[in-house]
Amino acid sequence: MGAGHDNLVESFIKSDLSPTGKWWVEVPVGLSVDGTTAVKHIDAVCLTSQEFDLPEVYPERTGMVEYVNPDGHGSSVSKTELFRRMNSSHHFQEESVALVECKTGPLSLKGVGQLVAYEALLTDDWNWEVDERILIGADIDPLVHEACKSLGIRTVQVSP
């Protein structure tokens, strides 16, 4: 992910077009798939059932970091490992969420496919209810927009 990508995600999260809730960026999914150590990452997830809070990486953030290490180990633990531990401790059960995928160029069918796959992996990992899937980008391709509408995916044009 480049600076342009990260700027688009941040601009969306801080805009009036985004859902309100507790935001995380680069959320690992596929944690519950047996036999794999590789995971994929959703660009952003909003826990819409919680109060508004910017992601832990934004300088303006004033809230507490939510992905705490349940076992109390040192800070050398990766973010993915912290999410694995939260998952196994059943932290954040029965949440409703919005998923966000970002493309720096025109919206693409690849982004649509990623959102659908991420939803399946996230649901298996966390058993969360996905309220909304959002595909954001600097440019909206009309064909992709129409495909998204038929799949219940919201498309949003964002400027950094």
PDB file of C-alpha atoms in Angstrom:
ATOM      1  CA  MET A   1       0.000   0.000   0.000  1.00  0.00           C
ATOM      2  CA  GLY A   2       1.392   3.331  -1.036  1.00  0.00           C
ATOM      3  CA  ALA A   3       0.938   6.807   0.370  1.00  0.00           C
ATOM      4  CA  GLY A   4      -1.781   7.558  -2.221  1.00  0.00           C
ATOM      5  CA  HIS A   5      -3.709   4.459  -1.176  1.00  0.00           C
ATOM      6  CA  ASP A   6      -3.372   5.249   2.521  1.00  0.00           C
ATOM      7  CA  ASN A   7      -4.437   8.868   1.902  1.00  0.00           C
ATOM      8  CA  LEU A   8      -7.591   7.719   0.097  1.00  0.00           C
ATOM      9  CA  VAL A   9      -8.508   5.363   2.951  1.00  0.00           C
ATOM     10  CA  GLU A  10      -7.867   8.068   5.552  1.00  0.00           C
ATOM     11  CA  SER A  11      -9.831  10.668   3.557  1.00  0.00           C
ATOM     12  CA  PHE A  12     -12.782   8.289   3.332  1.00  0.00           C
ATOM     13  CA  ILE A  13     -12.738   7.387   7.027  1.00  0.00           C
ATOM     14  CA  LYS A  14     -12.706  11.072   7.984  1.00  0.00           C
ATOM     15  CA  SER A  15     -15.414  12.031   5.465  1.00  0.00           C
ATOM     16  CA  ASP A  16     -19.155  12.360   5.955  1.00  0.00           C
ATOM     17  CA  LEU A  17     -19.587   9.450   3.516  1.00  0.00           C
ATOM     18  CA  SER A  18     -18.096   6.874   5.877  1.00  0.00           C
ATOM     19  CA  PRO A  19     -19.999   4.848   8.456  1.00  0.00           C
ATOM     20  CA  THR A  20     -19.456   5.768  12.073  1.00  0.00           C
ATOM     21  CA  GLY A  21     -17.875   3.370  14.542  1.00  0.00           C
ATOM     22  CA  LYS A  22     -14.533   1.984  15.696  1.00  0.00           C
ATOM     23  CA  TRP A  23     -12.130   1.909  12.719  1.00  0.00           C
ATOM     24  CA  TRP A  24      -9.262  -0.474  12.044  1.00  0.00           C
ATOM     25  CA  VAL A  25      -6.998  -0.419   8.984  1.00  0.00           C
ATOM     26  CA  GLU A  26      -5.208  -3.380   7.380  1.00  0.00           C
ATOM     27  CA  VAL A  27      -7.272  -5.965   9.244  1.00  0.00           C
ATOM     28  CA  PRO A  28      -5.988  -9.533   8.771  1.00  0.00           C
ATOM     29  CA  VAL A  29      -8.529 -12.110   7.528  1.00  0.00           C
ATOM     30  CA  GLY A  30      -8.207 -15.828   6.975  1.00  0.00           C
ATOM     31  CA  LEU A  31      -7.079 -16.394  10.563  1.00  0.00           C
ATOM     32  CA  SER A  32      -9.325 -19.434  10.946  1.00  0.00           C
ATOM     33  CA  VAL A  33      -8.186 -21.211   7.765  1.00  0.00           C
ATOM     34  CA  ASP A  34      -6.412 -24.388   8.866  1.00  0.00           C
ATOM     35  CA  GLY A  35      -2.924 -25.024   7.568  1.00  0.00           C
ATOM     36  CA  THR A  36      -2.118 -21.487   6.457  1.00  0.00           C
ATOM     37  CA  THR A  37       0.161 -18.940   8.023  1.00  0.00           C
ATOM     38  CA  ALA A  38      -0.477 -16.402   5.256  1.00  0.00           C
ATOM     39  CA  VAL A  39      -3.398 -14.042   5.709  1.00  0.00           C
ATOM     40  CA  LYS A  40      -4.964 -11.334   3.571  1.00  0.00           C
ATOM     41  CA  HIS A  41      -5.687  -7.805   4.772  1.00  0.00           C
ATOM     42  CA  ILE A  42      -8.840  -5.740   4.396  1.00  0.00           C
ATOM     43  CA  ASP A  43      -8.000  -2.078   3.808  1.00  0.00           C
ATOM     44  CA  ALA A  44     -10.396  -0.916   6.552  1.00  0.00           C
ATOM     45  CA  VAL A  45     -13.101  -2.286   8.826  1.00  0.00           C
ATOM     46  CA  CYS A  46     -15.561  -0.207  10.822  1.00  0.00           C
ATOM     47  CA  LEU A  47     -17.234  -1.789  13.836  1.00  0.00           C
ATOM     48  CA  THR A  48     -20.499   0.091  13.386  1.00  0.00           C
ATOM     49  CA  SER A  49     -21.910  -1.171  16.657  1.00  0.00           C
ATOM     50  CA  GLN A  50     -19.260   0.788  18.583  1.00  0.00           C
ATOM     51  CA  GLU A  51     -18.591   4.493  19.163  1.00  0.00           C
ATOM     52  CA  PHE A  52     -16.563   6.494  16.632  1.00  0.00           C
ATOM     53  CA  ASP A  53     -12.813   6.090  16.973  1.00  0.00           C
ATOM     54  CA  LEU A  54     -10.096   6.658  14.380  1.00  0.00           C
ATOM     55  CA  PRO A  55      -7.653   3.838  13.596  1.00  0.00           C
ATOM     56  CA  GLU A  56      -4.703   3.425  15.941  1.00  0.00           C
ATOM     57  CA  VAL A  57      -2.265   4.668  13.290  1.00  0.00           C
ATOM     58  CA  TYR A  58      -3.762   8.149  12.779  1.00  0.00           C
ATOM     59  CA  PRO A  59      -2.012  10.996  14.641  1.00  0.00           C
ATOM     60  CA  GLU A  60      -5.302  12.707  15.564  1.00  0.00           C
ATOM     61  CA  ARG A  61      -6.507   9.584  17.337  1.00  0.00           C
ATOM     62  CA  THR A  62      -7.371  10.072  20.996  1.00  0.00           C
ATOM     63  CA  GLY A  63      -8.972   6.710  21.886  1.00  0.00           C
ATOM     64  CA  MET A  64      -7.445   3.592  23.380  1.00  0.00           C
ATOM     65  CA  VAL A  65      -5.947   0.920  21.158  1.00  0.00           C
ATOM     66  CA  GLU A  66      -8.498  -1.887  20.984  1.00  0.00           C
ATOM     67  CA  TYR A  67      -6.326  -4.739  19.780  1.00  0.00           C
ATOM     68  CA  VAL A  68      -4.581  -5.303  23.067  1.00  0.00           C
ATOM     69  CA  ASN A  69      -2.446  -8.310  23.706  1.00  0.00           C
ATOM     70  CA  PRO A  70      -4.730 -10.548  25.801  1.00  0.00           C
ATOM     71  CA  ASP A  71      -1.770 -12.609  27.043  1.00  0.00           C
ATOM     72  CA  GLY A  72       0.246  -9.605  28.215  1.00  0.00           C
ATOM     73  CA  HIS A  73       3.310 -10.334  26.061  1.00  0.00           C
ATOM     74  CA  GLY A  74       5.705  -7.623  24.884  1.00  0.00           C
ATOM     75  CA  SER A  75       5.301  -5.270  21.960  1.00  0.00           C
ATOM     76  CA  SER A  76       7.308  -7.518  19.607  1.00  0.00           C
ATOM     77  CA  VAL A  77       4.083  -9.367  18.749  1.00  0.00           C
ATOM     78  CA  SER A  78       2.798  -8.603  15.246  1.00  0.00           C
ATOM     79  CA  LYS A  79      -0.580  -7.027  14.571  1.00  0.00           C
ATOM     80  CA  THR A  80      -1.704 -10.265  12.894  1.00  0.00           C
ATOM     81  CA  GLU A  81      -0.755 -12.258  15.986  1.00  0.00           C
ATOM     82  CA  LEU A  82      -2.663  -9.805  18.191  1.00  0.00           C
ATOM     83  CA  PHE A  83      -5.743 -10.275  16.014  1.00  0.00           C
ATOM     84  CA  ARG A  84      -5.300 -14.075  16.254  1.00  0.00           C
ATOM     85  CA  ARG A  85      -5.221 -13.802  20.050  1.00  0.00           C
ATOM     86  CA  MET A  86      -8.256 -11.524  20.134  1.00  0.00           C
ATOM     87  CA  ASN A  87     -10.073 -13.994  17.931  1.00  0.00           C
ATOM     88  CA  SER A  88      -9.230 -16.979  20.137  1.00  0.00           C
ATOM     89  CA  SER A  89     -10.241 -15.048  23.269  1.00  0.00           C
ATOM     90  CA  HIS A  90     -13.613 -14.248  21.625  1.00  0.00           C
ATOM     91  CA  HIS A  91     -13.001 -10.500  21.869  1.00  0.00           C
ATOM     92  CA  PHE A  92     -15.491  -8.390  19.875  1.00  0.00           C
ATOM     93  CA  GLN A  93     -18.261 -10.944  19.506  1.00  0.00           C
ATOM     94  CA  GLU A  94     -21.551 -10.199  17.740  1.00  0.00           C
ATOM     95  CA  GLU A  95     -20.380  -7.012  16.030  1.00  0.00           C
ATOM     96  CA  SER A  96     -21.862  -5.385  12.961  1.00  0.00           C
ATOM     97  CA  VAL A  97     -19.260  -4.080  10.533  1.00  0.00           C
ATOM     98  CA  ALA A  98     -18.623  -2.246   7.276  1.00  0.00           C
ATOM     99  CA  LEU A  99     -15.793  -3.452   5.019  1.00  0.00           C
ATOM    100  CA  VAL A 100     -13.769  -1.065   2.855  1.00  0.00           C
ATOM    101  CA  GLU A 101     -11.573  -1.893  -0.125  1.00  0.00           C
ATOM    102  CA  CYS A 102      -9.623   0.906  -1.821  1.00  0.00           C
ATOM    103  CA  LYS A 103      -8.266   1.210  -5.356  1.00  0.00           C
ATOM    104  CA  THR A 104      -6.012   4.118  -6.309  1.00  0.00           C
ATOM    105  CA  GLY A 105      -6.961   3.986  -9.998  1.00  0.00           C
ATOM    106  CA  PRO A 106     -10.377   3.363 -11.507  1.00  0.00           C
ATOM    107  CA  LEU A 107     -12.508   0.960  -9.505  1.00  0.00           C
ATOM    108  CA  SER A 108     -11.978  -2.574 -10.747  1.00  0.00           C
ATOM    109  CA  LEU A 109     -13.666  -5.933 -10.748  1.00  0.00           C
ATOM    110  CA  LYS A 110     -10.646  -7.142  -8.781  1.00  0.00           C
ATOM    111  CA  GLY A 111     -11.750  -4.865  -5.934  1.00  0.00           C
ATOM    112  CA  VAL A 112     -15.279  -6.293  -6.121  1.00  0.00           C
ATOM    113  CA  GLY A 113     -13.921  -9.832  -5.899  1.00  0.00           C
ATOM    114  CA  GLN A 114     -11.671  -8.898  -3.000  1.00  0.00           C
ATOM    115  CA  LEU A 115     -14.601  -7.482  -1.015  1.00  0.00           C
ATOM    116  CA  VAL A 116     -16.675 -10.622  -1.554  1.00  0.00           C
ATOM    117  CA  ALA A 117     -13.769 -12.904  -0.564  1.00  0.00           C
ATOM    118  CA  TYR A 118     -12.838 -10.738   2.435  1.00  0.00           C
ATOM    119  CA  GLU A 119     -16.425 -10.866   3.665  1.00  0.00           C
ATOM    120  CA  ALA A 120     -16.396 -14.678   3.569  1.00  0.00           C
ATOM    121  CA  LEU A 121     -13.046 -14.877   5.399  1.00  0.00           C
ATOM    122  CA  LEU A 122     -14.008 -12.259   7.996  1.00  0.00           C
ATOM    123  CA  THR A 123     -17.334 -13.950   8.687  1.00  0.00           C
ATOM    124  CA  ASP A 124     -15.552 -17.284   9.224  1.00  0.00           C
ATOM    125  CA  ASP A 125     -12.945 -15.658  11.488  1.00  0.00           C
ATOM    126  CA  TRP A 126     -15.150 -13.467  13.662  1.00  0.00           C
ATOM    127  CA  ASN A 127     -18.795 -14.416  13.015  1.00  0.00           C
ATOM    128  CA  TRP A 128     -19.543 -10.704  12.532  1.00  0.00           C
ATOM    129  CA  GLU A 129     -22.546  -9.419  10.613  1.00  0.00           C
ATOM    130  CA  VAL A 130     -21.434  -7.429   7.575  1.00  0.00           C
ATOM    131  CA  ASP A 131     -23.821  -4.490   7.206  1.00  0.00           C
ATOM    132  CA  GLU A 132     -22.077  -2.805   4.331  1.00  0.00           C
ATOM    133  CA  ARG A 133     -19.391  -3.384   1.714  1.00  0.00           C
ATOM    134  CA  ILE A 134     -17.774  -0.262   0.284  1.00  0.00           C
ATOM    135  CA  LEU A 135     -15.414   0.072  -2.675  1.00  0.00           C
ATOM    136  CA  ILE A 136     -13.591   3.407  -2.724  1.00  0.00           C
ATOM    137  CA  GLY A 137     -11.318   4.962  -5.302  1.00  0.00           C
ATOM    138  CA  ALA A 138     -10.165   8.135  -6.966  1.00  0.00           C
ATOM    139  CA  ASP A 139     -12.174   7.321 -10.098  1.00  0.00           C
ATOM    140  CA  ILE A 140     -15.468   5.488 -10.564  1.00  0.00           C
ATOM    141  CA  ASP A 141     -15.753   3.176 -13.587  1.00  0.00           C
ATOM    142  CA  PRO A 142     -19.456   3.167 -14.639  1.00  0.00           C
ATOM    143  CA  LEU A 143     -19.454  -0.572 -15.458  1.00  0.00           C
ATOM    144  CA  VAL A 144     -17.936  -1.517 -12.120  1.00  0.00           C
ATOM    145  CA  HIS A 145     -20.374   0.859 -10.385  1.00  0.00           C
ATOM    146  CA  GLU A 146     -23.334  -0.925 -12.019  1.00  0.00           C
ATOM    147  CA  ALA A 147     -21.978  -4.349 -11.076  1.00  0.00           C
ATOM    148  CA  CYS A 148     -21.487  -3.149  -7.501  1.00  0.00           C
ATOM    149  CA  LYS A 149     -25.056  -1.822  -7.310  1.00  0.00           C
ATOM    150  CA  SER A 150     -26.416  -5.234  -8.292  1.00  0.00           C
ATOM    151  CA  LEU A 151     -24.245  -6.891  -5.610  1.00  0.00           C
ATOM    152  CA  GLY A 152     -25.172  -4.432  -2.852  1.00  0.00           C
ATOM    153  CA  ILE A 153     -21.710  -2.843  -2.767  1.00  0.00           C
ATOM    154  CA  ARG A 154     -21.526   0.928  -2.339  1.00  0.00           C
ATOM    155  CA  THR A 155     -19.010   2.756  -4.517  1.00  0.00           C
ATOM    156  CA  VAL A 156     -17.501   6.033  -3.326  1.00  0.00           C
ATOM    157  CA  GLN A 157     -15.230   8.419  -5.206  1.00  0.00           C
ATOM    158  CA  VAL A 158     -12.666   9.868  -2.798  1.00  0.00           C
ATOM    159  CA  SER A 159     -10.094  12.616  -3.217  1.00  0.00           C
ATOM    160  CA  PRO A 160      -6.981  12.498  -1.036  1.00  0.00           C
TER     161      PRO A 160
END
